[in-house]
Short mmCIF file of C-alpha atoms and ligand atoms in Angstrom, two decimals:
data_model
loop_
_atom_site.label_atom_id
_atom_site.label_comp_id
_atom_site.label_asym_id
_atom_site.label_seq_id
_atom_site.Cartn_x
_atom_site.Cartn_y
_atom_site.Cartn_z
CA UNK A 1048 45.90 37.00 -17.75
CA UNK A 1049 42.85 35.97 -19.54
CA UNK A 1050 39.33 35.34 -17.86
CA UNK A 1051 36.75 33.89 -19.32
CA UNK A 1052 33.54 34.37 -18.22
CA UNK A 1053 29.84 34.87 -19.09
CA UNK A 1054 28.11 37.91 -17.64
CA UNK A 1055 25.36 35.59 -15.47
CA UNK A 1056 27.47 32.51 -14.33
CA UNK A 1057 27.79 32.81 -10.46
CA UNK A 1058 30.51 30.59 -10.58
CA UNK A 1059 32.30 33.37 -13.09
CA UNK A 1060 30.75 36.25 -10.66
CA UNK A 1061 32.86 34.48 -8.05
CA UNK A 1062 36.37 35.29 -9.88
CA UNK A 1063 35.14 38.33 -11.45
CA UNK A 1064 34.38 40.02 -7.81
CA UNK A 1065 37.65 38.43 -6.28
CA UNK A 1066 39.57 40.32 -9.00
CA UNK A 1067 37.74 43.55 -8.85
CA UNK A 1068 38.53 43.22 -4.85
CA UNK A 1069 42.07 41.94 -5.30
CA UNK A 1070 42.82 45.46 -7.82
CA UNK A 1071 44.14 42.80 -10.93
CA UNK A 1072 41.21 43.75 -13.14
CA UNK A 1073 43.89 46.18 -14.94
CA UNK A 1074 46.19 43.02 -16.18
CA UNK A 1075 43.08 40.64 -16.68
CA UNK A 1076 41.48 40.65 -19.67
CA UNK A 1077 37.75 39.17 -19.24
CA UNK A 1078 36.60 37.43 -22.26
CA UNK A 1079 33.14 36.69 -22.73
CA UNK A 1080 32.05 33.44 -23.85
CA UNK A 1081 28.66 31.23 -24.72
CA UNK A 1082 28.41 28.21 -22.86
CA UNK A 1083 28.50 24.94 -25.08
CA UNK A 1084 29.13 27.20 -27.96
CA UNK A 1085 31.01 24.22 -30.75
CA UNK A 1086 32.85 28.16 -31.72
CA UNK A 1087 33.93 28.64 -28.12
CA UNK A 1088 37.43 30.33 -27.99
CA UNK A 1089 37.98 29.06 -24.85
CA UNK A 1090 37.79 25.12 -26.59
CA UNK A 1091 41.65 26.33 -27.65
CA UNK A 1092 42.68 26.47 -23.88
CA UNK A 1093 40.18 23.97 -22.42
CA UNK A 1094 38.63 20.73 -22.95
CA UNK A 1095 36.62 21.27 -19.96
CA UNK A 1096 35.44 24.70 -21.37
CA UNK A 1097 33.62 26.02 -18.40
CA UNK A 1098 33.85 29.26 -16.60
CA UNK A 1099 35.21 30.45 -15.27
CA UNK A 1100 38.52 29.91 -16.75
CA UNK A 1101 41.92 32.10 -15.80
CA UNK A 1102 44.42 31.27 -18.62
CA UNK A 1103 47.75 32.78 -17.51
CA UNK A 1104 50.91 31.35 -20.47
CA UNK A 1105 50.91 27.85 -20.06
CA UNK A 1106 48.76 27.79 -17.17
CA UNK A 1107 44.91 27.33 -17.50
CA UNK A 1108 43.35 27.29 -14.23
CA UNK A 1109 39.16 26.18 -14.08
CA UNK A 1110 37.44 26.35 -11.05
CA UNK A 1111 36.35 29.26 -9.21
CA UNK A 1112 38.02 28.48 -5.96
CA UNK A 1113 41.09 27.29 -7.52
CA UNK A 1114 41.44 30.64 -9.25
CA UNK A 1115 40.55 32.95 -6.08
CA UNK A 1116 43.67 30.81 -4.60
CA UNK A 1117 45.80 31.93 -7.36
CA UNK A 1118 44.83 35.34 -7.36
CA UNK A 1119 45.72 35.52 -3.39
CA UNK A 1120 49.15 33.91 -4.54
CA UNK A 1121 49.81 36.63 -7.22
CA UNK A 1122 49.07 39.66 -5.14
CA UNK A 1123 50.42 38.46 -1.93
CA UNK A 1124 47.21 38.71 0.14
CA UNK A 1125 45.28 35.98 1.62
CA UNK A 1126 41.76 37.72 0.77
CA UNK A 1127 40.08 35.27 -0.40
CA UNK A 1128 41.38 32.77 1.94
CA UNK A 1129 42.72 33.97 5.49
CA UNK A 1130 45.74 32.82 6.87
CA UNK A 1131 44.59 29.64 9.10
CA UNK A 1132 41.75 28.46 6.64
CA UNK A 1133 43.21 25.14 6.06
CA UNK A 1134 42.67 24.33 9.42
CA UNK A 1135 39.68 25.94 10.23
CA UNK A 1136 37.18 23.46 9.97
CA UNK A 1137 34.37 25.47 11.09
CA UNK A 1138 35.21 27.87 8.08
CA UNK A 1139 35.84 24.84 6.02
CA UNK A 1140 32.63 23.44 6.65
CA UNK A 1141 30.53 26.80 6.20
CA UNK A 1142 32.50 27.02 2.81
CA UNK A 1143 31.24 23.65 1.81
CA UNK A 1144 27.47 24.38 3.16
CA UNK A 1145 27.49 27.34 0.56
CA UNK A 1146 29.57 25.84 -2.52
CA UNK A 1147 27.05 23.47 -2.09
CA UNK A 1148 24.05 25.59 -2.04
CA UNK A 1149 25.27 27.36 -5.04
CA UNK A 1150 25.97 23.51 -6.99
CA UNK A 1151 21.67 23.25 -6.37
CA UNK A 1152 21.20 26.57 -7.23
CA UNK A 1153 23.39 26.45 -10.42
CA UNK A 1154 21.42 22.80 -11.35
CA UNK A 1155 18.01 24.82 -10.71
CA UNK A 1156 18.86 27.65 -12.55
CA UNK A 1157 20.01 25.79 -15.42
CA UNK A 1158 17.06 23.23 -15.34
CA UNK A 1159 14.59 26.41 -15.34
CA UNK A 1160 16.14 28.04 -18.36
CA UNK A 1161 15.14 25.04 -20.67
CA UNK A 1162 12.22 24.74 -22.37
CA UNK A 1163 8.52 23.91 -20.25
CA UNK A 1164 7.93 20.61 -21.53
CA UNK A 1165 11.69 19.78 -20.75
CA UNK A 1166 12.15 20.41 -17.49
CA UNK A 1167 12.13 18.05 -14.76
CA UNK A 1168 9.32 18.52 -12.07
CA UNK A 1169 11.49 16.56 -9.78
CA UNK A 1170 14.55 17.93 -10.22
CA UNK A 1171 13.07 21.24 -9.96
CA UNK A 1172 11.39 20.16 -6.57
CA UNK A 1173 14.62 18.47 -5.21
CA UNK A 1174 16.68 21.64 -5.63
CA UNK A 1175 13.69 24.24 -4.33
CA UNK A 1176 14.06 21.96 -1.53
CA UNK A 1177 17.86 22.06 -1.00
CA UNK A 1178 18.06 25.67 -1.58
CA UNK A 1179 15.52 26.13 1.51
CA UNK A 1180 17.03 23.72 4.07
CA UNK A 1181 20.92 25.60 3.01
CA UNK A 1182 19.03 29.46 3.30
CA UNK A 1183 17.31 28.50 6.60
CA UNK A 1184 20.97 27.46 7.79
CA UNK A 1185 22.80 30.46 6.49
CA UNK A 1186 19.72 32.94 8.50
CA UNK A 1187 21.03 30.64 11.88
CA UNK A 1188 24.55 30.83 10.89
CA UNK A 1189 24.74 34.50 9.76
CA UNK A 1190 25.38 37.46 12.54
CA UNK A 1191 23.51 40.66 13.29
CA UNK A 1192 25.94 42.66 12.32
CA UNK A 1193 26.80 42.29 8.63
CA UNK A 1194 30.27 43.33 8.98
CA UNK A 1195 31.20 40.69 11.34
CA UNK A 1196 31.13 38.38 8.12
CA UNK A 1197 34.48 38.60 6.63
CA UNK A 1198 34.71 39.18 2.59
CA UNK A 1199 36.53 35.91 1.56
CA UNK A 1200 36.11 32.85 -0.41
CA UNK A 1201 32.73 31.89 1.60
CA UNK A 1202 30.70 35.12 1.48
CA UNK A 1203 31.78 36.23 -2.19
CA UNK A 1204 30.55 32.25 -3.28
CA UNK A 1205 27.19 33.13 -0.70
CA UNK A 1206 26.76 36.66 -2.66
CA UNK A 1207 27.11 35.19 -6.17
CA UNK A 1208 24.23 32.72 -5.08
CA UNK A 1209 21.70 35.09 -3.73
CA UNK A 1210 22.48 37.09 -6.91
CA UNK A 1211 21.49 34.49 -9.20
CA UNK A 1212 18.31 33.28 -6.86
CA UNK A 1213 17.31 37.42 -7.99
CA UNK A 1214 18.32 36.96 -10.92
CA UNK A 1215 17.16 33.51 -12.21
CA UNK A 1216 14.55 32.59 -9.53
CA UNK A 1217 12.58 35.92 -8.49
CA UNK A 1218 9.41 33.96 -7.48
CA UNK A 1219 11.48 32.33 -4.63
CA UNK A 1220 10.93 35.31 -1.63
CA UNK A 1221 14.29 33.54 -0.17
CA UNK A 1222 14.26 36.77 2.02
CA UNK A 1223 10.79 36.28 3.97
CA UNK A 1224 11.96 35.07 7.51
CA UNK A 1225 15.69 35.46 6.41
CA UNK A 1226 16.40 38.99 7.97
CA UNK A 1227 19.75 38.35 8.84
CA UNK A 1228 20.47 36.95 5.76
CA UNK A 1229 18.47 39.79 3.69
CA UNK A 1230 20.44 42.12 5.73
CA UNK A 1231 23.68 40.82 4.94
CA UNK A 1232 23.30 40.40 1.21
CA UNK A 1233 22.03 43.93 1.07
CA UNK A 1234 25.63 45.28 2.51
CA UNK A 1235 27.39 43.03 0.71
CA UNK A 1236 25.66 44.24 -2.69
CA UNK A 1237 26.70 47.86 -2.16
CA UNK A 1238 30.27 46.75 -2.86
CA UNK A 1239 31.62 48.23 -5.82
CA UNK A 1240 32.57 44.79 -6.85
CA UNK A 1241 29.07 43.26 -6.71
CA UNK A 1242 27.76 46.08 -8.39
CA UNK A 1243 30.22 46.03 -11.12
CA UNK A 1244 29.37 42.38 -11.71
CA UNK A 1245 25.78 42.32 -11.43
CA UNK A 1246 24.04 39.54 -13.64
CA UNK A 1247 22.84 41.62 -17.04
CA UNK A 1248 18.72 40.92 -17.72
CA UNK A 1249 18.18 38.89 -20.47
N1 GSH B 1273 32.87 24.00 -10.07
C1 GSH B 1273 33.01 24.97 -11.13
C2 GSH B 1273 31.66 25.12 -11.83
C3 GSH B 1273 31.75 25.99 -13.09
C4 GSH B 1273 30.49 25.85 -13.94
O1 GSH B 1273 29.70 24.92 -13.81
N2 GSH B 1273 30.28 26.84 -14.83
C5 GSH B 1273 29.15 26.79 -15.72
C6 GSH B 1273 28.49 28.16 -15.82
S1 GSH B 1273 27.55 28.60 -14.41
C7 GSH B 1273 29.63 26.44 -17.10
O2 GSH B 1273 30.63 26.94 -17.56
N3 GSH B 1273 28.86 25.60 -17.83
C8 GSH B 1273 29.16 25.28 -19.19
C9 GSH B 1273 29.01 23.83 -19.49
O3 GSH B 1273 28.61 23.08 -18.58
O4 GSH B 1273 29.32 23.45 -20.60
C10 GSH B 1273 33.55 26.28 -10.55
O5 GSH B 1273 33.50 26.47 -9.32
O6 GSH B 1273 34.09 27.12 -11.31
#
């Protein structure tokens, strides 16, 4: 299998960590690309040409969620998506509070990293907003106890977002009056997973 990736997309991170966790990184080979590169290699697979992007013979798979699906098909093992999800509409909607946090995170992020005078004040104000209503629902939503989280879909999706907020949005202390949250994201970034798919500095 091919993945293409870049080393800082959190959508990327998301398939990246599920394959570390799932033990395929031995028969993936993760190609790194630049985003809206006109040399792209991925352009041969992909008119789309985001990541991530699992290319498996014929098959070319986008979407991170699509491909954590896939990889819980190959292996056998509903990881990334426990047995019962599809009706578990509690799950489903805490899935959809975060892939929607991360959506306003990604837009932020990218919106940040263009130049000053072409950045959009409201935009960026819309988005700090969002981000702070979805954290302030995670802290209420999100046990004591780390561990009582399980590692699926949802919290690999929540990790890859609070990684890029570090990353790509350090003046936001998203942490201050988050301590369950804060707590959380610290356990879940000792995993050998998260750590092997950190976001590199620029
Ligand atoms: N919904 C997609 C989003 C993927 C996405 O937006 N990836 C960004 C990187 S963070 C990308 O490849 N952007 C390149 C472009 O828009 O041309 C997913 O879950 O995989």
């Amino acid at each position: 299998m091919k993945l293409f990736v870049t080393p800082n997309s959190p959508y990327a991170r998301i398939a990246r960590i599920a394959a570390t966790e799932a033990g395929l990184t031995e028969r993936i080979e993760e190609i790194r690309v630049v985003n809206r590169s006109p040399d792209s290699p991925l352009l041969a697979y992909s008119p789309v040409c985001r990541v991530p992007t699992l290319v498996e013979g014929a098959l070319v798979l986008g979407e991170s969620r699509t491909i954590c699906a896939y990889f819980d098909r190959v292996t056998g093992q509903a990881r990334c998506f426990p047995e019962g999800r599809a009706d578990d509409w509690q799950a489903r909607a805490l899935e959809g509070l975060v892939t929607g946090f991360l959506d306003g995170v990604a837009v932020w992020n990218r919106e940040l990293r263009r130049e000053p005078a072409a950045r959009s004040a409201f935009l960026l104000e819309v988005e700090l907003r969002r981000a702070e209503r979805c954290l302030d629902r995670l802290e209420v939503l999100c046990p004591a106890a780390p561990a009582e989280w399980p590692w699926d879909f949802t919290r690999i999706a929540l990790a890859a977002t609070l990684g890029i907020l570090d990353h790509g949005l350090p003046a936001l202390d998203w942490r201050q009056g988050r301590p369950r949250l804060a707590a959380w994201f610290a356990a879940a970034s000792a995993r050998p997973a998260m750590r092997a798919t950190a976001p590199e500095r620029p």
